[in-house]
Tab-separated table of C-alpha atoms in Angstrom:
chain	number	residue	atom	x	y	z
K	23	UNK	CA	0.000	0.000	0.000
K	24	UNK	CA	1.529	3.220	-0.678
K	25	UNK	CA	0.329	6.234	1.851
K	26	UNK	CA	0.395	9.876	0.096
K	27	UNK	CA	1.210	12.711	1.663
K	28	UNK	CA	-2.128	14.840	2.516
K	29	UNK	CA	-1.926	18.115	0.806
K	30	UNK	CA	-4.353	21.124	1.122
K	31	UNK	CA	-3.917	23.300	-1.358
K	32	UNK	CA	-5.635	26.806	-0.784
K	33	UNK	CA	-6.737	28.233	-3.980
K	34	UNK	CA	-7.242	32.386	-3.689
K	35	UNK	CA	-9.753	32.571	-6.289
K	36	UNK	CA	-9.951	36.425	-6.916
K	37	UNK	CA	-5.820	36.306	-7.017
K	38	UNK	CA	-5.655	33.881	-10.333
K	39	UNK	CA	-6.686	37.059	-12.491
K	40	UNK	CA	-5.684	40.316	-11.081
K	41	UNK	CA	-3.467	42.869	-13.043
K	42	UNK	CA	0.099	42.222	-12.327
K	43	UNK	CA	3.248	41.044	-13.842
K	44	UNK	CA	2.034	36.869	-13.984
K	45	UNK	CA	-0.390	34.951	-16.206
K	46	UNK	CA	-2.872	32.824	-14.388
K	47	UNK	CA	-0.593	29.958	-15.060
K	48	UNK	CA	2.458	31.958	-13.508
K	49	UNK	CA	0.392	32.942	-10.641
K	50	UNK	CA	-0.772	29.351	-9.665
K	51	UNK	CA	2.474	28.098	-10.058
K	52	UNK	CA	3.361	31.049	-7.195
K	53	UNK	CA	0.981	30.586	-4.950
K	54	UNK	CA	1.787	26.642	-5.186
K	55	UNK	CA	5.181	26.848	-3.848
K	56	UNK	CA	4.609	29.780	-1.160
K	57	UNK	CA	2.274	27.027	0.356
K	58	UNK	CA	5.484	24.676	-0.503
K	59	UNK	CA	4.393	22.556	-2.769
K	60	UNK	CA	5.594	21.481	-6.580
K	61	UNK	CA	3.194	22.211	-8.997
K	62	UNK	CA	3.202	21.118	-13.114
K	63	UNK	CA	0.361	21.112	-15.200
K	64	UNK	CA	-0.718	19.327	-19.101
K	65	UNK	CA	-2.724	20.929	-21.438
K	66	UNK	CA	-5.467	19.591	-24.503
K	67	UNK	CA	-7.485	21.347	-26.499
K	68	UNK	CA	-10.926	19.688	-28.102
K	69	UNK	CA	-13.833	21.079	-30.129
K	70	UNK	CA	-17.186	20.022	-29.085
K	71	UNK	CA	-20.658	21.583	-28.593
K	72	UNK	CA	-21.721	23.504	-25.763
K	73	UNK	CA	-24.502	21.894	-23.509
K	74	UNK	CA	-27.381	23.851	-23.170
K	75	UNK	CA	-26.519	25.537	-19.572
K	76	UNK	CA	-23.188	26.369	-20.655
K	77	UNK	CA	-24.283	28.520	-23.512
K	78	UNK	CA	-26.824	29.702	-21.932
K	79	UNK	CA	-23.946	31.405	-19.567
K	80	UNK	CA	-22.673	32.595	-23.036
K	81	UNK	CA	-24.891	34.211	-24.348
K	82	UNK	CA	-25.261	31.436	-27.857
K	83	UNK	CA	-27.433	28.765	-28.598
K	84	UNK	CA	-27.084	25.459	-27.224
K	85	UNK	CA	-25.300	23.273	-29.324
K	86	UNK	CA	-22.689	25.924	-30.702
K	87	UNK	CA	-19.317	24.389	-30.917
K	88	UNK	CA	-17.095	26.078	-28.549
K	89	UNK	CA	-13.192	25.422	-28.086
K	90	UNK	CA	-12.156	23.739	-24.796
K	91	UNK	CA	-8.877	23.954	-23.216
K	92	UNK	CA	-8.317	21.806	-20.425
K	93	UNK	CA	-5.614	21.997	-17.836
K	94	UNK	CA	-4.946	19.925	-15.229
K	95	UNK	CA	-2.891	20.699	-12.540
K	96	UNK	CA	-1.543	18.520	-10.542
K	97	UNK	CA	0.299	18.890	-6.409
K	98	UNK	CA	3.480	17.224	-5.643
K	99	UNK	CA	2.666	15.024	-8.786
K	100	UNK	CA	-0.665	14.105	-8.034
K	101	UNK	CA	-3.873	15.645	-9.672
K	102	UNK	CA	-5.558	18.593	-7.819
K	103	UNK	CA	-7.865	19.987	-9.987
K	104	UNK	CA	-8.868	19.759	-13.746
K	105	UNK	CA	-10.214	23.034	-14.940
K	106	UNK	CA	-11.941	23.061	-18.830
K	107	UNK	CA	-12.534	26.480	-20.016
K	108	UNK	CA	-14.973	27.111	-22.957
K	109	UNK	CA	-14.644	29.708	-25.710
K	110	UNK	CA	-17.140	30.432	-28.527
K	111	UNK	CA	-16.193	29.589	-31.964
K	112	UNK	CA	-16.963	32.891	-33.136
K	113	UNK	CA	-14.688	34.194	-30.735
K	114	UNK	CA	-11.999	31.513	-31.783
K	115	UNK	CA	-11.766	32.614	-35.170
K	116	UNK	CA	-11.074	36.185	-34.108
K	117	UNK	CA	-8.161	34.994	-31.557
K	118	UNK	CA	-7.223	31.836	-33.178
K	119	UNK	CA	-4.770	31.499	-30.368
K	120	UNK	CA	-7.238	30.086	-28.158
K	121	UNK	CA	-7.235	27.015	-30.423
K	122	UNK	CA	-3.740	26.255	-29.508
K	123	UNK	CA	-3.253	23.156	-27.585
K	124	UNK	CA	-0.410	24.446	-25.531
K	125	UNK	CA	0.184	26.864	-23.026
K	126	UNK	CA	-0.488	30.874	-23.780
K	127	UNK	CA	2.273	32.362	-22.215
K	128	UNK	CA	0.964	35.671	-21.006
K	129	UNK	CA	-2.244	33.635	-19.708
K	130	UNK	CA	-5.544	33.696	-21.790
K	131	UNK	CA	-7.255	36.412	-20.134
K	132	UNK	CA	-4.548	38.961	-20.952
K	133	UNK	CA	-3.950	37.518	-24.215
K	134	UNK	CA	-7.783	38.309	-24.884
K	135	UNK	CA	-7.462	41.766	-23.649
K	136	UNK	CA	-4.687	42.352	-26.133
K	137	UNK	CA	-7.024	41.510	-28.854
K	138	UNK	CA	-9.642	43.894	-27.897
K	139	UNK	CA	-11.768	41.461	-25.219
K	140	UNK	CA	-10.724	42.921	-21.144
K	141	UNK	CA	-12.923	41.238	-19.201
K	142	UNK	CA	-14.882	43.678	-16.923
K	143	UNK	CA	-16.697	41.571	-15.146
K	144	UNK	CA	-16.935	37.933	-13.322
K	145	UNK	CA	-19.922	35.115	-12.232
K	146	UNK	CA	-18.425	32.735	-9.837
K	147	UNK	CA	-20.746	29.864	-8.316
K	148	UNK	CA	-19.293	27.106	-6.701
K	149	UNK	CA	-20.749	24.055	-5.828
K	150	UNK	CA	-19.903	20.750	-4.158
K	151	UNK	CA	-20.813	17.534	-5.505
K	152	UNK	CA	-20.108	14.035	-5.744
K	153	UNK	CA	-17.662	13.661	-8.879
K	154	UNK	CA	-18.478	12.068	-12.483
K	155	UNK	CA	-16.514	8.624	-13.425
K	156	UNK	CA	-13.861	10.529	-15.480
K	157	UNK	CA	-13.182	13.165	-12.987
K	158	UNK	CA	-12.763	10.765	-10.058
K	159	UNK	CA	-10.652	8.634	-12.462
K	160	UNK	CA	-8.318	11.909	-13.409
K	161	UNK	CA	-8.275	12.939	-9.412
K	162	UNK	CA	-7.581	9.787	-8.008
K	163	UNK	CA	-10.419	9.837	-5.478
K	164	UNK	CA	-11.136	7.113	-3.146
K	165	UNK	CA	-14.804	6.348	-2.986
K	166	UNK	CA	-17.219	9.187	-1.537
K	167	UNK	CA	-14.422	12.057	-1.946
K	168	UNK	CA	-16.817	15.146	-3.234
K	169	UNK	CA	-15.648	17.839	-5.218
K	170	UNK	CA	-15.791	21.473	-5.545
K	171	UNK	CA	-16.615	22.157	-8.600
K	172	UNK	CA	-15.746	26.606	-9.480
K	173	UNK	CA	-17.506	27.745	-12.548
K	174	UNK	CA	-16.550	31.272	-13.487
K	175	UNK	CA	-18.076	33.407	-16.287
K	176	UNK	CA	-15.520	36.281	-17.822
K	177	UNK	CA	-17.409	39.017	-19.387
K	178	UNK	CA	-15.964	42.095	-21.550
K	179	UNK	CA	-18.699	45.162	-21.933
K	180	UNK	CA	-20.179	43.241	-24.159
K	181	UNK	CA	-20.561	39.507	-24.008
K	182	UNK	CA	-19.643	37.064	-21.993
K	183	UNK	CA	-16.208	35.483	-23.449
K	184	UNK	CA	-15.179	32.645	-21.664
K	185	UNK	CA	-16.695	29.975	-19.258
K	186	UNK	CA	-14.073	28.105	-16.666
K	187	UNK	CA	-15.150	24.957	-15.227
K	188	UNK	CA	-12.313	24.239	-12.440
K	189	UNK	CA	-13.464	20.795	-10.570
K	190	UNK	CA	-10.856	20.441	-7.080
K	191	UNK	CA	-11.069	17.324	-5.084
K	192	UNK	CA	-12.954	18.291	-1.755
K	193	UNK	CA	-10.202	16.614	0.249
K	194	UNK	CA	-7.454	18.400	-1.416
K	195	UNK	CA	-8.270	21.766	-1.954
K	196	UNK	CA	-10.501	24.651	-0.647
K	197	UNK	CA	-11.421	27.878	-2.137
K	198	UNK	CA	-10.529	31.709	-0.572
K	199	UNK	CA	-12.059	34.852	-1.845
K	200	UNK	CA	-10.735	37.802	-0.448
K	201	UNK	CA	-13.109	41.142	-1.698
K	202	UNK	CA	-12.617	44.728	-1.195
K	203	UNK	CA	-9.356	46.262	-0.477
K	204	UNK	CA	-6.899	43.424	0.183
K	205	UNK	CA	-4.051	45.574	1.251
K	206	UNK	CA	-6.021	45.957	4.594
K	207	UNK	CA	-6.685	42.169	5.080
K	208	UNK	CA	-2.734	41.828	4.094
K	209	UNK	CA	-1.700	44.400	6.840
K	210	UNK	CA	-4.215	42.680	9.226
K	211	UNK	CA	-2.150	39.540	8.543
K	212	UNK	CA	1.132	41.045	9.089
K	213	UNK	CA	0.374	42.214	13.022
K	214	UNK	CA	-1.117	38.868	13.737
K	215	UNK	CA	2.175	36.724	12.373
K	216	UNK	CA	4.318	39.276	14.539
């Protein structure tokens, strides 16, 4: 029997996408080893046609075919979290980019606000669950692990752009926001450490 090493990964979910010098790949990869862990992550791209609730969130009709890029990252070797994002065709053709099966260096998000898209705006909802056959396969979950399952919607000024679908095993991970003015929370956190 071989006994892993129990890791709880905290993922700040408002961090991932703020201005600053990192993509969202380079930023997760930060905030993996201040916590002191190694992090890596694949990529895949596939083509496939949104399911009604997702394009519903996108403003298109159900059924569009939409560009997914999956990444999964994975703790210390292990899996932590497989997150598929969705993009609209039509969208697609204007950054062809996004059909890239690799990594986008500067991140997708600021790669889309290069090309005209910033994203304004966000929809998070996050949900527990018990996890499909492929995800629990993928995660490695023992029988009656849950999952958290983070669906975020980016929107420019005018459309939505972008759904993520970030499923986290429940025993591995948990989710932080941190809203308003985190300069105070960080100075907070300073006195108490001292």
């Amino acid at each position: 029997m071989v006994v892993r090493q129990r890791v709880t990964l905290t993922f700040h979910a408002g961090r991932a996408e703020m201005p600053g010098p990192y993509s969202e790949s380079d930023a997760w990869f930060s905030e993996v080893r201040e916590q002191g862990y190694e992090p890596s992550q694949t990529f895949e791209l596939r083509i496939e046609a949104l399911p009604a609730e997702l394009a519903q969130r996108l403003g298109v009709e159900a059924d569009s075919p939409a560009a997914v890029r999956r990444c999964i990252r994975s703790v210390n070797g292990n899996a932590s979290s497989v997150q598929d994002t969705y993009y609209p065709m039509d969208l697609c053709q204007e950054v062809p980019e996004l059909l890239s099966p690799h990594d986008i260096p500067q991140g997708t998000t600021r790669h889309l606000a290069e090309h005209g898209h910033v994203q304004v705006a966000y929809e998070d909802e996050v949900v527990a669950a018990m996890p499909g056959p492929a995800e629990a396969a993928i995660l490695e979950l023992p029988a009656g692990t849950p999952v958290l399952t983070y669906i975020r919607t980016g929107f420019t000024s005018e459309r939505a752009v972008r759904v993520s679908v970030s499923t986290f095993a429940a025993d591995r991970n948990r989710i932080m926001y941190t809203l308003g003015n985190g300069d105070v929370i960080a100075k907070f956190r300073a006195t108490e450490d001292q």
